[in-house]
Short mmCIF file of C-alpha atoms in Angstrom, two decimals:
data_model
loop_
_atom_site.label_atom_id
_atom_site.label_comp_id
_atom_site.label_asym_id
_atom_site.label_seq_id
_atom_site.Cartn_x
_atom_site.Cartn_y
_atom_site.Cartn_z
CA MET A 1 0.00 0.00 0.00
CA THR A 2 1.15 3.38 -0.78
CA ALA A 3 1.08 6.17 1.72
CA SER A 4 -1.95 7.75 0.10
CA GLN A 5 -3.88 4.49 0.26
CA GLU A 6 -3.18 3.64 3.85
CA PRO A 7 -5.98 4.16 6.32
CA VAL A 8 -5.56 7.30 8.34
CA ASP A 9 -5.93 7.26 12.09
CA PRO A 10 -8.11 10.31 12.97
CA VAL A 11 -6.53 10.53 16.40
CA GLN A 12 -3.09 10.94 14.86
CA ASP A 13 -4.18 13.35 12.07
CA PRO A 14 -4.92 16.80 13.60
CA ASP A 15 -6.87 18.04 10.54
CA ILE A 16 -9.31 15.15 10.67
CA ALA A 17 -9.61 15.39 14.47
CA SER A 18 -10.49 19.10 14.30
CA THR A 19 -13.01 18.44 11.54
CA ALA A 20 -14.62 15.69 13.62
CA ASP A 21 -14.78 18.03 16.61
CA GLU A 22 -16.36 20.72 14.46
CA LEU A 23 -18.93 18.23 13.14
CA GLN A 24 -19.71 17.09 16.69
CA ALA A 25 -20.16 20.73 17.78
CA GLU A 26 -22.29 21.46 14.74
CA LEU A 27 -24.39 18.34 15.40
CA ALA A 28 -24.88 19.42 19.02
CA ALA A 29 -25.94 22.90 17.86
CA VAL A 30 -28.41 21.41 15.37
CA ARG A 31 -29.78 19.11 18.10
CA ALA A 32 -30.18 22.11 20.43
CA GLU A 33 -31.98 24.07 17.67
CA LEU A 34 -34.24 21.08 16.99
CA GLU A 35 -35.09 20.73 20.67
CA ALA A 36 -35.81 24.47 20.89
CA ALA A 37 -38.02 24.29 17.79
CA GLN A 38 -39.89 21.28 19.16
CA ALA A 39 -40.43 23.07 22.47
CA GLN A 40 -41.71 26.12 20.59
CA VAL A 41 -44.10 23.95 18.54
CA LEU A 42 -45.46 22.35 21.72
CA ALA A 43 -45.92 25.78 23.31
CA GLN A 44 -47.74 27.07 20.23
CA GLN A 45 -49.95 23.97 20.11
CA GLU A 46 -50.85 24.55 23.75
CA GLN A 47 -51.62 28.22 23.02
CA ALA A 48 -53.81 27.20 20.08
CA LEU A 49 -55.72 24.71 22.23
CA ARG A 50 -56.24 27.33 24.93
CA ALA A 51 -57.44 29.86 22.34
CA MET A 52 -59.89 27.31 20.91
CA ALA A 53 -61.16 26.51 24.41
CA GLU A 54 -61.58 30.21 25.19
CA ALA A 55 -63.47 30.78 21.93
CA GLU A 56 -65.77 27.86 22.77
CA ASN A 57 -66.36 29.33 26.25
CA VAL A 58 -67.19 32.75 24.78
CA ARG A 59 -69.59 31.13 22.29
CA ARG A 60 -71.31 29.15 25.05
CA ARG A 61 -71.56 32.20 27.34
CA SER A 62 -72.99 34.26 24.47
CA GLN A 63 -75.63 31.62 23.79
CA GLU A 64 -76.57 31.61 27.48
CA ASP A 65 -76.78 35.43 27.50
CA VAL A 66 -79.03 35.43 24.44
CA SER A 67 -81.22 32.76 26.02
CA LYS A 68 -81.50 34.77 29.25
CA ALA A 69 -82.22 37.97 27.31
CA ARG A 70 -85.06 36.25 25.46
CA LYS A 71 -86.40 34.74 28.64
CA PHE A 72 -86.13 37.80 30.90
CA GLY A 73 -86.08 40.67 28.38
CA ILE A 74 -89.68 41.53 29.10
CA GLU A 75 -89.18 41.46 32.87
CA SER A 76 -88.70 45.23 33.21
CA PHE A 77 -91.80 45.95 31.16
CA ALA A 78 -93.83 43.42 33.13
CA GLU A 79 -92.70 44.98 36.42
CA SER A 80 -93.90 48.36 35.12
CA LEU A 81 -97.33 46.96 34.20
CA VAL A 82 -98.09 45.20 37.50
CA PRO A 83 -99.05 48.46 39.32
CA VAL A 84 -101.33 49.37 36.40
CA LYS A 85 -103.16 46.06 36.76
CA ASP A 86 -103.39 46.60 40.53
CA SER A 87 -104.97 50.02 39.98
CA LEU A 88 -107.51 48.64 37.51
CA GLU A 89 -108.47 45.84 39.89
CA ALA A 90 -108.81 48.32 42.78
CA ALA A 91 -111.09 50.51 40.63
CA LEU A 92 -113.30 47.56 39.78
CA ALA A 93 -113.43 46.46 43.43
CA GLN A 94 -115.01 49.78 44.46
CA GLY A 95 -118.75 49.20 44.79
CA GLU A 96 -120.27 52.65 44.87
CA GLN A 97 -118.33 55.27 42.93
CA THR A 98 -119.23 58.56 41.45
CA VAL A 99 -118.45 59.12 37.80
CA GLU A 100 -115.93 61.78 38.81
CA ALA A 101 -114.09 59.43 41.20
CA PHE A 102 -114.07 56.67 38.59
CA ARG A 103 -112.73 59.11 35.96
CA GLU A 104 -110.02 60.33 38.34
CA GLY A 105 -108.96 56.74 39.02
CA VAL A 106 -108.80 55.98 35.29
CA GLU A 107 -106.67 59.10 34.71
CA VAL A 108 -104.23 58.06 37.46
CA THR A 109 -104.05 54.57 35.97
CA LEU A 110 -103.41 56.04 32.50
CA LYS A 111 -100.53 58.08 33.96
CA GLN A 112 -99.08 54.87 35.44
CA LEU A 113 -99.36 53.16 32.07
CA THR A 114 -97.77 56.12 30.27
CA GLY A 115 -94.91 56.06 32.79
CA ALA A 116 -94.42 52.34 32.20
CA PHE A 117 -94.28 52.98 28.44
CA GLU A 118 -91.71 55.76 28.87
CA ARG A 119 -89.46 53.68 31.15
CA ASN A 120 -89.44 50.91 28.56
CA GLN A 121 -88.91 53.13 25.49
CA LEU A 122 -92.40 52.51 24.12
CA LYS A 123 -93.46 55.73 22.38
CA GLU A 124 -96.67 56.80 20.68
CA VAL A 125 -96.77 57.65 17.00
CA ALA A 126 -99.59 60.14 16.56
CA PRO A 127 -99.05 62.29 13.47
CA ALA A 128 -101.03 65.50 13.27
CA ALA A 129 -102.93 66.65 10.19
CA GLY A 130 -100.43 68.08 7.73
CA ASP A 131 -97.48 65.92 8.86
CA LYS A 132 -95.59 64.17 6.08
CA PHE A 133 -96.56 60.53 5.55
CA ASP A 134 -93.78 58.16 6.71
CA PRO A 135 -94.27 54.57 5.51
CA HIS A 136 -91.97 53.34 8.29
CA LEU A 137 -94.24 54.75 11.00
CA HIS A 138 -97.64 55.13 9.31
CA GLN A 139 -100.02 52.89 7.41
CA ALA A 140 -102.28 54.65 4.93
CA ILE A 141 -105.81 53.27 5.09
CA SER A 142 -107.09 55.50 2.32
CA SER A 143 -106.15 58.44 0.18
CA ILE A 144 -108.56 61.32 -0.35
CA PRO A 145 -108.47 64.54 -2.36
CA SER A 146 -107.57 67.39 -0.04
CA GLU A 147 -106.31 70.94 0.01
CA GLN A 148 -103.22 69.65 1.80
CA PRO A 149 -100.17 68.65 -0.26
CA ALA A 150 -100.05 65.07 -1.51
CA ASN A 151 -98.58 62.45 0.85
CA THR A 152 -99.45 64.32 4.01
CA VAL A 153 -101.60 63.05 6.86
CA VAL A 154 -105.20 64.26 6.73
CA GLN A 155 -106.59 62.30 9.68
CA LEU A 156 -105.28 59.96 12.39
CA LEU A 157 -107.47 56.88 12.82
CA GLN A 158 -105.37 54.96 15.36
CA LYS A 159 -102.12 55.76 17.17
CA GLY A 160 -99.07 53.68 16.42
CA TYR A 161 -96.20 52.69 18.70
CA VAL A 162 -92.44 52.30 18.41
CA ILE A 163 -90.24 50.53 20.89
CA ALA A 164 -86.57 51.54 20.93
CA ASP A 165 -86.79 52.92 17.35
CA ARG A 166 -88.54 49.81 16.00
CA THR A 167 -92.12 50.07 14.83
CA LEU A 168 -94.35 47.92 16.99
CA ARG A 169 -97.58 49.05 15.32
CA PRO A 170 -97.85 51.71 12.60
CA ALA A 171 -100.26 54.60 13.04
CA LEU A 172 -103.35 54.20 10.85
CA VAL A 173 -103.90 57.37 8.83
CA VAL A 174 -105.82 58.87 5.95
CA VAL A 175 -103.45 60.48 3.45
CA SER A 176 -103.98 63.41 1.11
CA ALA A 177 -103.97 62.69 -2.61
CA GLY A 178 -103.51 66.39 -3.27
CA GLN A 179 -106.03 68.76 -4.79
CA GLY A 180 -108.41 66.83 -6.95
#
């Protein structure tokens, strides 16, 4: 065997020994990076699971809140109407009443009812003659020739109501067709 074909002992050759040491160091660095990356992946997986669990909790709580709002949303309005019912029952329980006393009791009860409507954002829609017709708040029952401009209210037949800017019942009106 020639000198170039003889096996080289890495312990005796300093170039090969330093290269082996460098490879070992590089391998250790790569292993450390791999371990760090794996730890980071596990941490991110845990964060993702926690985020999914939190989103599910928020969804469930929201569903419960909506259910409670549907179930108890009318509670405030009902509490406002109970005294009105009490007043009506008290008026009917009175045996001998004068017309004036009965009227006074009805007026007090109407004030209670109006207060209950106000506390619960229930407002009357009662357009006056000459007001512009609003299809969102009014329902035209008929149209008649009139000296008023077209599409204005001539007569109110029945009050309407809105609750928190949503029409509960439109006001029934007669509308002007203009001069005919």
